Amino acid sequence: MKFGIVVSEGPYTHQASDSAYNFVKAALATGHEVSRVFFYHDGVNVGTRLSIPPQDDRQIQEQWTALAKEHELDLVICIAAAQRRGLLDQNEADRQGKDANNIAEGFRISGLGQLIEMGIQADRTITFGD
Amino acid sequence: MKFGIVVSEGPYTHQASDSAYNFVKAALATGHEVSRVFFYHDGVNVGTRLSIPPQDDRQIQEQWTALAKEHELDLVICIAAAQRRGLLDQNEADRQGKDANNIAEGFRISGLGQLIEMGIQADRTITFGD
Amino acid sequence: MSDVKKFLYVNRKAPYGTIYAQEALEVVLIGAAFDQDVAMAFLDDGVFQLTKGQDTKEAGLKNFSPTFRALGDYEVTKLYVEQESLDERGLTLDDLQDIQYEDEDDDYEEKPSIIVVSRAAMADVMADQDVVLSF
Amino acid sequence: MSDVKKFLYVNRKAPYGTIYAQEALEVVLIGAAFDQDVAMAFLDDGVFQLTKGQDTKEAGLKNFSPTFRALGDYEVTKLYVEQESLDERGLTLDDLQDIQYEDEDDDYEEKPSIIVVSRAAMADVMADQDVVLSF
Amino acid sequence: MSTLHTVNKSPFQNQTLISCLGHAKAGDSVLMIEDGVYGAMSGNAMSEVVAGLGANIKLFVLGADVAARGIDAGRVAEGVTSVNYEEFVGMAASCDRVQNWL
Amino acid sequence: MSTLHTVNKSPFQNQTLISCLGHAKAGDSVLMIEDGVYGAMSGNAMSEVVAGLGANIKLFVLGADVAARGIDAGRVAEGVTSVNYEEFVGMAASCDRVQNWL
């Protein structure tokens, strides 16, 4: 079965991204497919490579990047939500005249249409948020 | 009278930073002093210069930067909260081996001690959060 | 499963205190381009999103409430509003914006988009969906 | 005003679902270095922060609950816990961690840091502060 | 010696206003801001609860947040005073401490 | 045709669990996760409300989040089944849709 996942809150501040990560791992481990993980609202902040969590805590961005690499997950950050919150890739930074970008490996920025498309293509859509 | 202000939530997602901004403006307009604004929890995200809000919306970071310039406000971002959430100045980026920084003009990064010091020095401490 | 899915956007939060109401609308507008069977649900504090006369000037916020009146142009024409949620909050239909759409199957007659339903009927609406997105 | 202010850290939220409990502790630990008169208040869902036996391994979270037992070393020795909040949640003092401090004025005897108070007494504690920080 | 309390949560969704009113002391002021302003409306399921718990407390609401939410000024409950940001600042200055219920 | 509902808010602080139970249909499943797991505890001010509203609904709780919060497994209310993440996935797959109450 194909799952589509929405993450609506930022890392550490809410448990949502942890719960989503645990769900995705369990889905993959039990033979399901995860067609996409869509980061919306503050969820876009999961995809910054500039975070430096305490060493004795889980490394949320690195967990997602590693899981995406291992399972070829499609981690999509909503462009509209990301612009409001200051999450950019190089392409966006160039286009908007910003002097830096902060997106982490394994994530890509795209439009809200990718959320709707995920809802259409996945058998089940599940949101982790607040 | 000296006010110390705590902002505990990120811009746009919660109204907290807007309310704090309105309060600080009103305090300054009525002859009070604002000794410091301390950004904690997701409040640190107010200080990113990489955000690109829609043009027809308020520009929260720019509002704070302009107000700080006009009134020499001390806008302090908590270093521990900022590290978790990926908000860095150049000094921190160098120290942590990160290849970019994203702090906006008018903000500075410092320790939690600045919050306690503010509580000691201000006549009233007020928190805007969630 | 047919090519068209039933999407329900569930709104349970008040506007302005948090961004969920505003960013939900952004999803609905983009989603309208996908030719799915779309509806919105307003219950609990979500009914506060639809009040008329919102004036955000003094609070310094962006007033996104006019967007609700544009939904008809995007063929988003089913806005289910829960009666019990209105009652608990002392609101009536008169307190909400007059949101209409032009029914192209009926000589473009203007019809109301808001459908006030009981809690039981709202539960039926929810149970009849393929995709439920919550804000 | 004397040089020492009374600081109260108010905890009303459950742990782990959100970060407030954990980041409140970080403030308290740093604040301990400033030689102020410090106390913590636990009411409403904040009392859940103090439960014993927290095991975050399967949830993949950082277990910060041992930090409460270290507060005594930082001379944070007044943890007011509201009786009514415990009652509503079906909790008793037995469900909470045993948090102690060594009283240096009393031959370093170990004494309990948790002080269970009624809602009325909690209101008195709150009304007796110079600075109230809420999490 | 009095406290200014602020509340920013809707009482229909969240227990914070009830908790605040249960801890405020006679003569304290409670100011409802942001989504907290819904607690200041008359004629709903919460109105009597708020009026009862707030009987010995001075109740205020931030007018800017009332207007933003489309609440007609006439719907603000009797006994609740509407203030602007300057008055909010003045209240914070004239009390002995501010406690923010989040 | 049944729905899996998830709830992640404490019922002591927030009305979401009550609203979810008021909209779930007979035969639906409600899974309490994150701070929502407090809704699965026995012997407190909410237990009877949850049991009453949930009478025709299958109630579940995420064991990992129960353990994180130091709730002894024996404190989970009768009639509430504890599941792990794999079972959560299985429930999501076997229902017809998932509705997340945020």
mmCIF file of N, CA and C in Angstrom, chain F residues 8-9 20-21 24 28-29 33 38 48-49 51 62-63 67 71 73 76 79 85 87 89 92 97:
data_model
loop_
_atom_site.group_PDB
_atom_site.id
_atom_site.type_symbol
_atom_site.label_atom_id
_atom_site.label_comp_id
_atom_site.label_asym_id
_atom_site.label_seq_id
_atom_site.Cartn_x
_atom_site.Cartn_y
_atom_site.Cartn_z
ATOM 1 N N ASN F 8 -3.719 13.890 19.067
ATOM 2 C CA ASN F 8 -2.408 14.084 19.700
ATOM 3 C C ASN F 8 -2.397 15.176 20.776
ATOM 4 N N LYS F 9 -3.581 15.506 21.321
ATOM 5 C CA LYS F 9 -3.652 16.548 22.353
ATOM 6 C C LYS F 9 -4.150 15.986 23.669
ATOM 7 N N CYS F 20 -13.264 14.812 18.425
ATOM 8 C CA CYS F 20 -13.029 13.606 17.619
ATOM 9 C C CYS F 20 -14.041 12.528 17.980
ATOM 10 N N LEU F 21 -14.192 12.240 19.266
ATOM 11 C CA LEU F 21 -15.114 11.178 19.695
ATOM 12 C C LEU F 21 -16.552 11.539 19.331
ATOM 13 N N ALA F 24 -16.607 10.648 15.416
ATOM 14 C CA ALA F 24 -16.287 9.295 14.950
ATOM 15 C C ALA F 24 -17.572 8.474 14.884
ATOM 16 N N ASP F 28 -15.599 2.931 13.999
ATOM 17 C CA ASP F 28 -14.342 3.629 13.710
ATOM 18 C C ASP F 28 -13.309 3.324 14.800
ATOM 19 N N SER F 29 -12.048 3.606 14.486
ATOM 20 C CA SER F 29 -10.971 3.458 15.462
ATOM 21 C C SER F 29 -10.386 4.832 15.787
ATOM 22 N N ILE F 33 -2.104 9.408 20.273
ATOM 23 C CA ILE F 33 -0.646 9.459 20.139
ATOM 24 C C ILE F 33 -0.122 10.729 20.806
ATOM 25 N N TYR F 38 -2.648 10.781 27.136
ATOM 26 C CA TYR F 38 -3.247 11.006 28.457
ATOM 27 C C TYR F 38 -4.748 10.719 28.445
ATOM 28 N N GLU F 48 -14.246 8.824 32.481
ATOM 29 C CA GLU F 48 -15.631 8.443 32.214
ATOM 30 C C GLU F 48 -16.165 9.096 30.947
ATOM 31 N N VAL F 49 -15.765 10.352 30.734
ATOM 32 C CA VAL F 49 -16.187 11.068 29.525
ATOM 33 C C VAL F 49 -15.703 10.324 28.285
ATOM 34 N N ALA F 51 -14.714 7.142 28.057
ATOM 35 C CA ALA F 51 -15.345 5.830 27.949
ATOM 36 C C ALA F 51 -16.772 5.965 27.420
ATOM 37 N N LEU F 62 -0.848 4.609 21.460
ATOM 38 C CA LEU F 62 0.487 4.259 20.962
ATOM 39 C C LEU F 62 1.408 3.973 22.150
ATOM 40 N N GLY F 63 1.832 2.731 22.277
ATOM 41 C CA GLY F 63 2.626 2.307 23.428
ATOM 42 C C GLY F 63 3.904 3.105 23.624
ATOM 43 N N ALA F 67 4.906 4.982 27.149
ATOM 44 C CA ALA F 67 6.145 4.725 27.890
ATOM 45 C C ALA F 67 6.953 6.009 28.072
ATOM 46 N N ILE F 71 3.714 6.614 31.920
ATOM 47 C CA ILE F 71 2.430 6.038 32.319
ATOM 48 C C ILE F 71 2.599 4.527 32.379
ATOM 49 N N ALA F 73 1.789 0.753 32.152
ATOM 50 C CA ALA F 73 0.848 0.072 31.255
ATOM 51 C C ALA F 73 -0.444 -0.284 31.988
ATOM 52 N N VAL F 76 -3.388 2.241 31.740
ATOM 53 C CA VAL F 76 -4.178 2.423 30.521
ATOM 54 C C VAL F 76 -5.567 1.839 30.765
ATOM 55 N N GLY F 79 -10.389 -1.485 27.869
ATOM 56 C CA GLY F 79 -11.059 -1.203 26.606
ATOM 57 C C GLY F 79 -10.199 -0.398 25.652
ATOM 58 N N TYR F 85 4.218 1.012 16.465
ATOM 59 C CA TYR F 85 4.154 1.725 15.185
ATOM 60 C C TYR F 85 3.782 0.807 14.014
ATOM 61 N N GLU F 87 1.811 -1.720 14.132
ATOM 62 C CA GLU F 87 0.358 -1.913 14.192
ATOM 63 C C GLU F 87 -0.387 -0.643 13.775
ATOM 64 N N VAL F 89 0.644 1.397 11.499
ATOM 65 C CA VAL F 89 0.687 1.328 10.035
ATOM 66 C C VAL F 89 -0.376 0.359 9.518
ATOM 67 N N ALA F 92 -3.774 1.890 9.693
ATOM 68 C CA ALA F 92 -3.964 2.906 8.652
ATOM 69 C C ALA F 92 -4.238 2.237 7.308
ATOM 70 N N ARG F 97 -9.859 5.350 5.393
ATOM 71 C CA ARG F 97 -9.237 6.681 5.365
ATOM 72 C C ARG F 97 -8.705 6.990 6.758
#
